[in-house]
mmCIF file of C-alpha atoms and ligand atoms in Angstrom:
data_model
loop_
_atom_site.group_PDB
_atom_site.id
_atom_site.type_symbol
_atom_site.label_atom_id
_atom_site.label_comp_id
_atom_site.label_asym_id
_atom_site.label_seq_id
_atom_site.Cartn_x
_atom_site.Cartn_y
_atom_site.Cartn_z
ATOM 1 C CA MET I 1 96.352 121.392 87.057
ATOM 2 C CA ARG I 2 96.876 118.548 89.370
ATOM 3 C CA LYS I 3 95.806 114.965 88.276
ATOM 4 C CA ARG I 4 92.609 113.823 90.366
ATOM 5 C CA VAL I 5 92.902 110.524 92.138
ATOM 6 C CA LEU I 6 90.002 108.308 93.605
ATOM 7 C CA SER I 7 90.181 105.150 95.258
ATOM 8 C CA GLY I 8 87.780 103.283 97.639
ATOM 9 C CA ILE I 9 88.162 100.941 100.661
ATOM 10 C CA GLN I 10 85.587 98.726 101.928
ATOM 11 C CA PRO I 11 84.633 98.914 105.740
ATOM 12 C CA THR I 12 84.437 95.239 106.316
ATOM 13 C CA GLY I 13 87.032 95.117 109.213
ATOM 14 C CA ASN I 14 90.195 96.146 110.328
ATOM 15 C CA ILE I 15 92.462 96.847 107.570
ATOM 16 C CA HIS I 16 95.532 94.469 106.858
ATOM 17 C CA ILE I 17 99.057 95.520 105.739
ATOM 18 C CA GLY I 18 98.224 94.305 102.290
ATOM 19 C CA ASN I 19 95.495 97.168 101.933
ATOM 20 C CA TYR I 20 98.089 99.346 103.864
ATOM 21 C CA LEU I 21 101.279 98.781 101.921
ATOM 22 C CA ALA I 22 99.562 98.534 98.490
ATOM 23 C CA ALA I 23 97.115 101.078 98.872
ATOM 24 C CA VAL I 24 96.417 103.353 101.791
ATOM 25 C CA GLN I 25 100.559 104.054 102.169
ATOM 26 C CA ASN I 26 100.620 105.073 98.617
ATOM 27 C CA TRP I 27 97.688 107.335 98.833
ATOM 28 C CA VAL I 28 99.535 109.003 101.837
ATOM 29 C CA LEU I 29 102.710 109.480 100.117
ATOM 30 C CA ARG I 30 101.416 111.127 96.764
ATOM 31 C CA GLN I 31 98.883 113.175 98.688
ATOM 32 C CA ASP I 32 100.512 116.568 97.896
ATOM 33 C CA GLU I 33 101.015 115.713 94.252
ATOM 34 C CA PHE I 34 97.525 114.972 93.487
ATOM 35 C CA GLU I 35 93.896 115.940 94.166
ATOM 36 C CA ASN I 36 92.622 113.366 96.139
ATOM 37 C CA ILE I 37 89.068 111.494 97.080
ATOM 38 C CA PHE I 38 88.829 108.468 99.055
ATOM 39 C CA CYS I 39 85.809 106.674 99.630
ATOM 40 C CA ILE I 40 84.506 104.225 102.245
ATOM 41 C CA VAL I 41 82.319 101.897 100.003
ATOM 42 C CA ASP I 42 79.797 100.691 102.520
ATOM 43 C CA LEU I 43 77.487 100.020 99.521
ATOM 44 C CA HIS I 44 79.975 97.535 98.331
ATOM 45 C CA ALA I 45 80.423 96.098 101.647
ATOM 46 C CA ILE I 46 76.715 95.134 102.012
ATOM 47 C CA THR I 47 77.103 92.971 98.655
ATOM 48 C CA ILE I 48 77.789 90.127 101.194
ATOM 49 C CA TYR I 49 75.771 90.166 104.375
ATOM 50 C CA GLN I 50 77.149 92.348 107.411
ATOM 51 C CA ASP I 51 75.779 92.672 110.695
ATOM 52 C CA PRO I 52 74.260 96.307 110.879
ATOM 53 C CA ARG I 53 75.548 97.282 114.378
ATOM 54 C CA ILE I 54 78.997 96.082 113.298
ATOM 55 C CA LEU I 55 79.203 97.780 109.973
ATOM 56 C CA LYS I 56 78.210 101.304 111.351
ATOM 57 C CA ARG I 57 80.986 100.901 113.666
ATOM 58 C CA GLN I 58 83.361 99.618 111.298
ATOM 59 C CA ILE I 59 82.658 102.825 108.922
ATOM 60 C CA ARG I 60 83.988 105.134 111.884
ATOM 61 C CA GLN I 61 86.751 102.845 112.541
ATOM 62 C CA LEU I 62 88.037 102.882 108.914
ATOM 63 C CA ALA I 63 87.759 106.405 108.548
ATOM 64 C CA ALA I 64 90.053 106.830 112.029
ATOM 65 C CA LEU I 65 92.411 104.330 110.742
ATOM 66 C CA LEU I 66 92.825 106.077 107.267
ATOM 67 C CA ILE I 67 93.490 109.601 109.176
ATOM 68 C CA ALA I 68 95.943 107.723 111.653
ATOM 69 C CA SER I 69 97.726 106.296 108.454
ATOM 70 C CA GLY I 70 98.189 109.792 107.318
ATOM 71 C CA ILE I 71 95.376 110.795 105.161
ATOM 72 C CA ASP I 72 94.978 114.393 106.003
ATOM 73 C CA PRO I 73 91.395 115.719 105.509
ATOM 74 C CA GLN I 74 92.676 119.088 104.616
ATOM 75 C CA LYS I 75 94.279 117.540 101.646
ATOM 76 C CA SER I 76 91.925 114.707 100.862
ATOM 77 C CA PHE I 77 88.093 114.386 100.594
ATOM 78 C CA VAL I 78 87.218 111.292 102.868
ATOM 79 C CA PHE I 79 83.455 110.305 102.666
ATOM 80 C CA VAL I 80 81.035 107.430 103.114
ATOM 81 C CA GLN I 81 79.690 106.308 99.716
ATOM 82 C CA SER I 82 76.083 106.030 100.687
ATOM 83 C CA GLN I 83 75.937 109.315 102.073
ATOM 84 C CA VAL I 84 76.348 110.470 98.118
ATOM 85 C CA SER I 85 73.216 109.249 96.590
ATOM 86 C CA ALA I 86 74.610 109.942 93.004
ATOM 87 C CA HIS I 87 76.764 106.729 93.334
ATOM 88 C CA ALA I 88 73.824 104.521 93.469
ATOM 89 C CA GLN I 89 71.980 106.626 90.729
ATOM 90 C CA LEU I 90 74.802 106.643 88.273
ATOM 91 C CA ALA I 91 75.411 102.770 88.969
ATOM 92 C CA TRP I 92 71.828 101.904 87.746
ATOM 93 C CA ILE I 93 72.105 103.910 84.775
ATOM 94 C CA LEU I 94 75.416 101.917 84.032
ATOM 95 C CA ASN I 95 73.800 98.884 84.476
ATOM 96 C CA CYS I 96 71.636 99.656 81.660
ATOM 97 C CA PHE I 97 74.608 99.783 79.244
ATOM 98 C CA THR I 98 76.614 96.834 81.013
ATOM 99 C CA PRO I 99 76.316 93.453 78.817
ATOM 100 C CA MET I 100 75.879 90.505 81.249
ATOM 101 C CA GLY I 101 78.881 89.086 79.768
ATOM 102 C CA TRP I 102 81.401 91.341 80.699
ATOM 103 C CA LEU I 103 80.290 90.872 84.485
ATOM 104 C CA ASN I 104 80.445 86.854 83.960
ATOM 105 C CA ARG I 105 84.251 87.476 83.219
ATOM 106 C CA MET I 106 85.062 89.418 86.545
ATOM 107 C CA THR I 107 87.678 87.071 88.546
ATOM 108 C CA GLN I 108 86.596 88.580 91.792
ATOM 109 C CA PHE I 109 83.186 87.485 91.344
ATOM 110 C CA LYS I 110 83.965 83.895 90.651
ATOM 111 C CA GLU I 111 86.229 83.639 93.801
ATOM 112 C CA LYS I 112 83.792 85.535 96.037
ATOM 113 C CA SER I 113 80.601 83.889 95.019
ATOM 114 C CA LYS I 114 82.238 80.382 95.910
ATOM 115 C CA GLU I 115 83.457 81.903 99.329
ATOM 116 C CA CYS I 116 79.631 82.928 99.709
ATOM 117 C CA LYS I 117 78.004 80.839 102.543
ATOM 118 C CA ASN I 118 74.729 81.992 101.768
ATOM 119 C CA GLU I 119 72.799 83.047 98.592
ATOM 120 C CA VAL I 120 74.758 85.054 96.143
ATOM 121 C CA SER I 121 73.292 88.376 95.915
ATOM 122 C CA THR I 122 72.648 90.468 92.587
ATOM 123 C CA GLY I 123 74.743 93.120 94.211
ATOM 124 C CA LEU I 124 77.593 90.998 94.310
ATOM 125 C CA PHE I 125 77.497 90.363 90.772
ATOM 126 C CA ASP I 126 76.954 93.942 89.822
ATOM 127 C CA TYR I 127 79.784 95.243 92.315
ATOM 128 C CA PRO I 128 81.953 96.488 89.164
ATOM 129 C CA VAL I 129 79.446 98.475 87.993
ATOM 130 C CA LEU I 130 79.140 100.330 91.095
ATOM 131 C CA MET I 131 82.912 100.765 91.307
ATOM 132 C CA ALA I 132 82.611 102.166 87.791
ATOM 133 C CA ALA I 133 80.091 104.611 88.851
ATOM 134 C CA ASP I 134 82.586 105.572 92.105
ATOM 135 C CA ILE I 135 85.464 106.343 89.645
ATOM 136 C CA LEU I 136 83.503 107.883 86.622
ATOM 137 C CA LEU I 137 81.540 110.133 88.756
ATOM 138 C CA TYR I 138 84.697 112.477 89.429
ATOM 139 C CA GLU I 139 86.242 112.659 85.991
ATOM 140 C CA THR I 140 89.001 110.719 87.904
ATOM 141 C CA ASP I 141 92.373 110.641 86.061
ATOM 142 C CA LEU I 142 94.015 107.885 88.262
ATOM 143 C CA VAL I 143 92.872 104.775 90.370
ATOM 144 C CA PRO I 144 95.347 103.699 92.922
ATOM 145 C CA VAL I 145 94.607 100.009 93.978
ATOM 146 C CA GLY I 146 96.238 96.498 94.664
ATOM 147 C CA GLU I 147 96.857 94.184 91.845
ATOM 148 C CA ASP I 148 93.334 92.569 92.530
ATOM 149 C CA GLN I 149 91.450 95.700 91.498
ATOM 150 C CA LYS I 150 92.815 95.962 88.091
ATOM 151 C CA GLN I 151 90.521 94.112 86.235
ATOM 152 C CA HIS I 152 87.611 96.393 87.898
ATOM 153 C CA VAL I 153 89.224 99.359 86.673
ATOM 154 C CA GLU I 154 89.567 98.163 83.115
ATOM 155 C CA PHE I 155 85.882 97.512 83.308
ATOM 156 C CA ALA I 156 85.226 100.916 84.479
ATOM 157 C CA ARG I 157 87.109 102.060 81.324
ATOM 158 C CA ASP I 158 85.200 99.969 78.941
ATOM 159 C CA ILE I 159 81.933 101.020 80.023
ATOM 160 C CA ALA I 160 82.771 104.682 80.029
ATOM 161 C CA LYS I 161 84.019 104.050 76.349
ATOM 162 C CA ARG I 162 80.977 102.177 75.740
ATOM 163 C CA PHE I 163 78.815 105.060 76.746
ATOM 164 C CA ASN I 164 80.941 108.045 75.283
ATOM 165 C CA SER I 165 80.673 105.923 71.801
ATOM 166 C CA ILE I 166 76.710 105.803 72.127
ATOM 167 C CA TYR I 167 76.411 109.316 73.436
ATOM 168 C CA GLY I 168 79.471 111.491 72.544
ATOM 169 C CA PRO I 169 82.060 112.454 74.885
ATOM 170 C CA THR I 170 80.936 112.203 78.459
ATOM 171 C CA PHE I 171 83.155 110.165 80.950
ATOM 172 C CA LYS I 172 87.010 110.851 81.332
ATOM 173 C CA ILE I 173 88.758 107.359 80.619
ATOM 174 C CA PRO I 174 90.666 106.660 84.000
ATOM 175 C CA GLU I 175 93.935 104.942 84.496
ATOM 176 C CA VAL I 176 94.858 102.199 86.746
ATOM 177 C CA LEU I 177 97.772 102.986 89.168
ATOM 178 C CA ILE I 178 99.481 99.780 90.660
ATOM 179 C CA PRO I 179 102.404 99.919 92.937
ATOM 180 C CA GLU I 180 105.668 98.534 91.197
ATOM 181 C CA VAL I 181 106.359 96.767 94.395
ATOM 182 C CA GLY I 182 103.906 95.105 96.706
ATOM 183 C CA ALA I 183 100.923 95.234 94.533
ATOM 184 C CA ARG I 184 100.040 91.913 95.801
ATOM 185 C CA ILE I 185 100.707 91.099 99.371
ATOM 186 C CA MET I 186 100.447 87.477 100.027
ATOM 187 C CA GLY I 187 98.979 85.351 103.091
ATOM 188 C CA LEU I 188 101.370 84.675 105.818
ATOM 189 C CA ASP I 189 100.272 81.291 106.349
ATOM 190 C CA GLU I 190 99.584 80.637 102.383
ATOM 191 C CA PRO I 191 102.085 82.797 100.379
ATOM 192 C CA THR I 192 100.523 81.422 96.894
ATOM 193 C CA LYS I 193 97.097 83.388 97.844
ATOM 194 C CA LYS I 194 96.715 87.119 98.369
ATOM 195 C CA MET I 195 96.354 88.282 101.722
ATOM 196 C CA SER I 196 92.863 89.093 102.382
ATOM 197 C CA LYS I 197 90.361 90.223 105.074
ATOM 198 C CA SER I 198 87.747 87.539 104.722
ATOM 199 C CA LYS I 199 90.274 84.741 105.662
ATOM 200 C CA GLU I 200 89.674 84.371 109.561
ATOM 201 C CA ARG I 201 92.728 82.085 110.240
ATOM 202 C CA PHE I 202 94.895 83.807 112.920
ATOM 203 C CA GLY I 203 98.408 83.631 111.244
ATOM 204 C CA HIS I 204 97.067 84.763 107.814
ATOM 205 C CA ALA I 205 97.289 88.466 107.805
ATOM 206 C CA ILE I 206 98.884 91.324 110.163
ATOM 207 C CA TYR I 207 95.924 93.579 110.862
ATOM 208 C CA LEU I 208 97.185 97.562 111.714
ATOM 209 C CA LEU I 209 95.605 97.242 115.114
ATOM 210 C CA ASP I 210 97.274 93.969 115.984
ATOM 211 C CA SER I 211 99.235 93.999 119.336
ATOM 212 C CA PRO I 212 102.920 93.374 119.539
ATOM 213 C CA ASP I 213 102.730 89.779 120.709
ATOM 214 C CA GLN I 214 100.037 89.075 117.879
ATOM 215 C CA ILE I 215 102.580 90.454 115.072
ATOM 216 C CA ARG I 216 105.581 88.379 116.691
ATOM 217 C CA ALA I 217 103.493 85.209 116.814
ATOM 218 C CA LYS I 218 102.194 85.544 113.224
ATOM 219 C CA ILE I 219 105.594 86.574 111.598
ATOM 220 C CA MET I 220 107.490 83.586 113.611
ATOM 221 C CA ALA I 221 104.984 81.090 112.408
ATOM 222 C CA ALA I 222 104.830 82.487 108.657
ATOM 223 C CA VAL I 223 105.145 79.834 106.091
ATOM 224 C CA THR I 224 108.822 79.861 104.414
ATOM 225 C CA ASP I 225 110.865 77.033 102.794
ATOM 226 C CA SER I 226 113.679 74.887 103.829
ATOM 227 C CA GLY I 227 116.303 77.098 102.501
ATOM 228 C CA ARG I 228 118.595 79.457 104.076
ATOM 229 C CA ASP I 229 119.750 82.358 101.594
ATOM 230 C CA ILE I 230 117.806 85.601 101.730
ATOM 231 C CA HIS I 231 117.279 87.052 98.209
ATOM 232 C CA PHE I 232 114.341 88.507 96.387
ATOM 233 C CA ASP I 233 113.368 85.534 94.611
ATOM 234 C CA GLN I 234 109.794 85.171 93.348
ATOM 235 C CA SER I 235 110.224 81.389 92.740
ATOM 236 C CA ARG I 236 110.426 81.364 96.908
ATOM 237 C CA PRO I 237 107.026 82.876 97.686
ATOM 238 C CA GLY I 238 107.327 82.865 101.632
ATOM 239 C CA ILE I 239 110.460 84.647 101.963
ATOM 240 C CA TYR I 240 109.737 86.910 98.962
ATOM 241 C CA ASN I 241 106.648 88.124 100.557
ATOM 242 C CA LEU I 242 108.509 88.679 103.909
ATOM 243 C CA LEU I 243 111.341 90.509 102.138
ATOM 244 C CA VAL I 244 108.748 92.547 100.287
ATOM 245 C CA ILE I 245 106.867 93.700 103.584
ATOM 246 C CA TYR I 246 110.473 94.202 104.931
ATOM 247 C CA GLU I 247 111.070 96.449 102.009
ATOM 248 C CA LEU I 248 107.957 98.624 101.975
ATOM 249 C CA PHE I 249 108.153 99.210 105.675
ATOM 250 C CA THR I 250 111.733 100.377 105.795
ATOM 251 C CA LYS I 251 112.150 101.896 102.335
ATOM 252 C CA TYR I 252 115.711 100.055 102.085
ATOM 253 C CA PRO I 253 116.674 99.327 98.775
ATOM 254 C CA ARG I 254 117.030 95.697 97.708
ATOM 255 C CA PRO I 255 120.713 95.144 97.426
ATOM 256 C CA ASP I 256 121.064 96.703 101.058
ATOM 257 C CA ILE I 257 118.472 94.525 102.278
ATOM 258 C CA GLU I 258 119.846 91.456 100.885
ATOM 259 C CA ARG I 259 123.680 92.518 102.276
ATOM 260 C CA ARG I 260 122.167 92.980 105.659
ATOM 261 C CA PHE I 261 121.138 89.471 105.969
ATOM 262 C CA GLU I 262 123.884 87.793 104.099
ATOM 263 C CA GLY I 263 124.952 84.553 106.072
ATOM 264 C CA LYS I 264 121.981 84.986 108.544
ATOM 265 C CA GLY I 265 119.047 82.474 108.601
ATOM 266 C CA TYR I 266 115.217 83.332 108.058
ATOM 267 C CA VAL I 267 115.017 83.786 111.808
ATOM 268 C CA ALA I 268 116.887 86.891 111.735
ATOM 269 C CA LEU I 269 114.859 88.229 109.146
ATOM 270 C CA LYS I 270 111.794 87.489 110.863
ATOM 271 C CA LYS I 271 112.901 89.057 114.344
ATOM 272 C CA GLU I 272 113.994 92.260 112.496
ATOM 273 C CA LEU I 273 110.740 92.408 110.714
ATOM 274 C CA ILE I 274 108.838 91.982 113.749
ATOM 275 C CA GLU I 275 110.495 94.975 115.196
ATOM 276 C CA VAL I 276 110.153 97.020 112.012
ATOM 277 C CA ILE I 277 106.110 96.478 111.765
ATOM 278 C CA ILE I 278 105.823 97.181 115.395
ATOM 279 C CA GLU I 279 107.641 100.154 115.311
ATOM 280 C CA HIS I 280 106.039 101.326 112.498
ATOM 281 C CA LEU I 281 102.346 100.686 113.640
ATOM 282 C CA ARG I 282 102.891 101.862 117.265
ATOM 283 C CA PRO I 283 102.293 105.553 116.388
ATOM 284 C CA LEU I 284 99.420 104.818 113.738
ATOM 285 C CA GLN I 285 97.854 102.760 116.586
ATOM 286 C CA SER I 286 98.174 105.583 119.190
ATOM 287 C CA ARG I 287 96.760 108.192 116.983
ATOM 288 C CA TYR I 288 94.053 105.815 116.105
ATOM 289 C CA GLN I 289 93.103 105.564 119.830
ATOM 290 C CA LYS I 290 93.020 109.043 120.201
ATOM 291 C CA LEU I 291 90.933 109.856 117.297
ATOM 292 C CA MET I 292 88.364 107.145 118.569
ATOM 293 C CA GLU I 293 88.058 109.144 121.947
ATOM 294 C CA ASP I 294 86.225 111.802 119.806
ATOM 295 C CA SER I 295 84.171 110.116 117.504
ATOM 296 C CA GLY I 296 82.126 113.599 116.852
ATOM 297 C CA GLN I 297 85.343 114.607 115.081
ATOM 298 C CA ILE I 298 85.460 111.448 112.837
ATOM 299 C CA ASP I 299 81.704 112.147 111.992
ATOM 300 C CA SER I 300 82.372 115.631 111.185
ATOM 301 C CA ILE I 301 85.163 114.683 108.935
ATOM 302 C CA LEU I 302 83.184 112.448 106.854
ATOM 303 C CA GLN I 303 80.188 114.945 107.035
ATOM 304 C CA LYS I 304 82.289 117.643 105.268
ATOM 305 C CA GLY I 305 83.749 115.096 102.938
ATOM 306 C CA ALA I 306 80.416 114.329 101.697
ATOM 307 C CA VAL I 307 79.165 117.984 101.347
ATOM 308 C CA ALA I 308 82.410 118.644 99.381
ATOM 309 C CA VAL I 309 82.026 115.956 96.901
ATOM 310 C CA ARG I 310 78.377 116.036 96.246
ATOM 311 C CA PRO I 311 78.486 119.069 93.794
ATOM 312 C CA ILE I 312 81.142 117.176 91.707
ATOM 313 C CA THR I 313 78.705 114.043 91.409
ATOM 314 C CA GLU I 314 75.688 116.184 90.859
ATOM 315 C CA LYS I 315 77.198 117.872 87.712
ATOM 316 C CA THR I 316 78.335 114.643 86.169
ATOM 317 C CA LEU I 317 74.708 112.875 86.990
ATOM 318 C CA ALA I 318 73.071 115.780 85.176
ATOM 319 C CA ALA I 319 75.134 115.652 82.125
ATOM 320 C CA VAL I 320 74.575 111.728 82.027
ATOM 321 C CA LYS I 321 70.704 111.980 82.473
ATOM 322 C CA GLU I 322 70.705 114.691 79.722
ATOM 323 C CA LYS I 323 72.400 112.506 77.375
ATOM 324 C CA VAL I 324 70.033 109.306 78.199
ATOM 325 C CA GLY I 325 66.871 111.585 77.884
ATOM 326 C CA LEU I 326 65.889 111.247 81.590
ATOM 327 C CA TRP I 327 63.913 113.975 83.440
HETATM 328 P P1 LIG P 401 90.091 91.796 101.184
HETATM 329 O O1 LIG P 401 90.636 90.714 99.812
HETATM 330 O O2 LIG P 401 91.248 91.957 102.000
HETATM 331 O O3 LIG P 401 88.681 91.217 101.501
HETATM 332 P P2 LIG P 401 89.558 93.712 99.289
HETATM 333 O O4 LIG P 401 90.214 93.616 98.262
HETATM 334 O O5 LIG P 401 88.039 93.251 99.322
HETATM 335 O O6 LIG P 401 90.297 93.135 100.532
HETATM 336 P P3 LIG P 401 89.451 96.507 100.088
HETATM 337 O O7 LIG P 401 89.487 96.596 101.619
HETATM 338 O O8 LIG P 401 88.415 97.418 99.717
HETATM 339 O O9 LIG P 401 88.894 95.090 99.728
HETATM 340 O O10 LIG P 401 90.647 96.879 99.564
HETATM 341 C C1 LIG P 401 91.509 98.004 99.847
HETATM 342 C C2 LIG P 401 92.352 98.103 98.830
HETATM 343 O O11 LIG P 401 93.688 97.091 99.056
HETATM 344 C C3 LIG P 401 92.363 97.830 97.406
HETATM 345 O O12 LIG P 401 92.773 98.691 96.484
HETATM 346 C C4 LIG P 401 92.963 96.324 96.763
HETATM 347 O O13 LIG P 401 93.485 96.235 95.964
HETATM 348 C C5 LIG P 401 94.118 96.357 97.976
HETATM 349 N N1 LIG P 401 94.419 95.083 98.578
HETATM 350 C C6 LIG P 401 93.338 94.246 98.934
HETATM 351 N N2 LIG P 401 94.307 92.795 99.578
HETATM 352 C C7 LIG P 401 95.483 93.042 99.096
HETATM 353 C C8 LIG P 401 96.659 92.268 98.983
HETATM 354 N N3 LIG P 401 96.745 91.145 99.536
HETATM 355 N N4 LIG P 401 97.772 92.867 98.382
HETATM 356 C C9 LIG P 401 97.986 94.108 97.896
HETATM 357 N N5 LIG P 401 97.017 94.826 97.806
HETATM 358 C C10 LIG P 401 95.569 94.549 98.443
HETATM 359 N N1 LIG P 402 86.486 97.204 94.898
HETATM 360 C C1 LIG P 402 87.467 97.616 95.611
HETATM 361 C C2 LIG P 402 86.813 98.873 96.317
HETATM 362 C C3 LIG P 402 86.408 100.272 95.708
HETATM 363 C C4 LIG P 402 87.246 101.028 94.743
HETATM 364 C C5 LIG P 402 86.204 101.952 94.322
HETATM 365 C C6 LIG P 402 88.611 100.957 94.422
HETATM 366 C C7 LIG P 402 85.345 100.455 95.505
HETATM 367 N N2 LIG P 402 85.186 101.422 94.656
HETATM 368 C C8 LIG P 402 86.547 102.729 93.310
HETATM 369 C C9 LIG P 402 89.080 102.093 93.771
HETATM 370 C C10 LIG P 402 87.835 102.914 93.064
HETATM 371 C C11 LIG P 402 87.959 96.927 96.544
HETATM 372 O O1 LIG P 402 87.364 95.845 96.916
HETATM 373 N N3 LIG P 402 89.247 96.764 97.066
#
């Protein structure tokens, strides 16, 4: 029996190389090994206000980007969270078993609520409970995510254990799957903070749909230090981040990379990295453009994904309702 993998991604804009290298690329690389479920989490997206017209468009664009990145709808279910109503229903039930103190400890909430220009919604506070519902509905074995989501997966495990201890074995306890390298890609202009979609500064992140000129400008401006040597040294976060990005795009072993740039300066690394990224993204971008010409095809993939996963969710939800005593 293959293990079941589930992960989610927010339709809050064009995805960046941090999302791609830590999450999407790994989903693609291990697609044959696992049974795969990938959820476009639009209910999570609206925990912070989204313009409705833009959100609708971004859902379709994200689906196209996932497929252009190599997610194969024949091998993976891809669907939109709000189309499968069990996610919201299970989240409500889990809410009733979640101590508020557990949510108060979540670091992402603390950070995002500081960034929030408007009032902070209850949904943002409750975000980890909905994520736990996403995971627990599917008897998920593994949750492949970047480092920033580790605490949320641990939260899902804790809720599952708590529920099981009250009602008897109900949920499978999932494991988090974090890549050994690149679990936290840093901002190019600020290599001590994670690359994030919500930072709007031009040089902060490279997006999968960036043009070659944008990629060139962003990498050339990336913050490094005043040294010259090119080594994988975590105490030099700027150059380390560029090397990790290079490593993940090329898949070359570290010693080979260090040898390749021996005696050369940072500019040589930056120039080669630019070419590597442009060449990697070129075919992905052209597949994306083709897919977007036929949005009916994308919609039908998402539709089929939702139809396929609904029975799995309904079975879990029915078992949970029975245990709790709901009708
Ligand atoms: P962002 O902070 O960029 O807005 P996010 O974490 O809010 O992103 P998603 O787009 O849903 O939201 O994230 C998709 C996946 O990308 C998740 O598995 C997340 O852990 C991962 N991820 C996000 N940023 C980074 C990063 N800088 N480095 C590595 N992985 C990341
Ligand atoms: N919270 C995640 C997105 C997400 C997710 C999930 C990831 C929502 N539901 C279930 C894994 C499993 C994020 O912001 N990156």
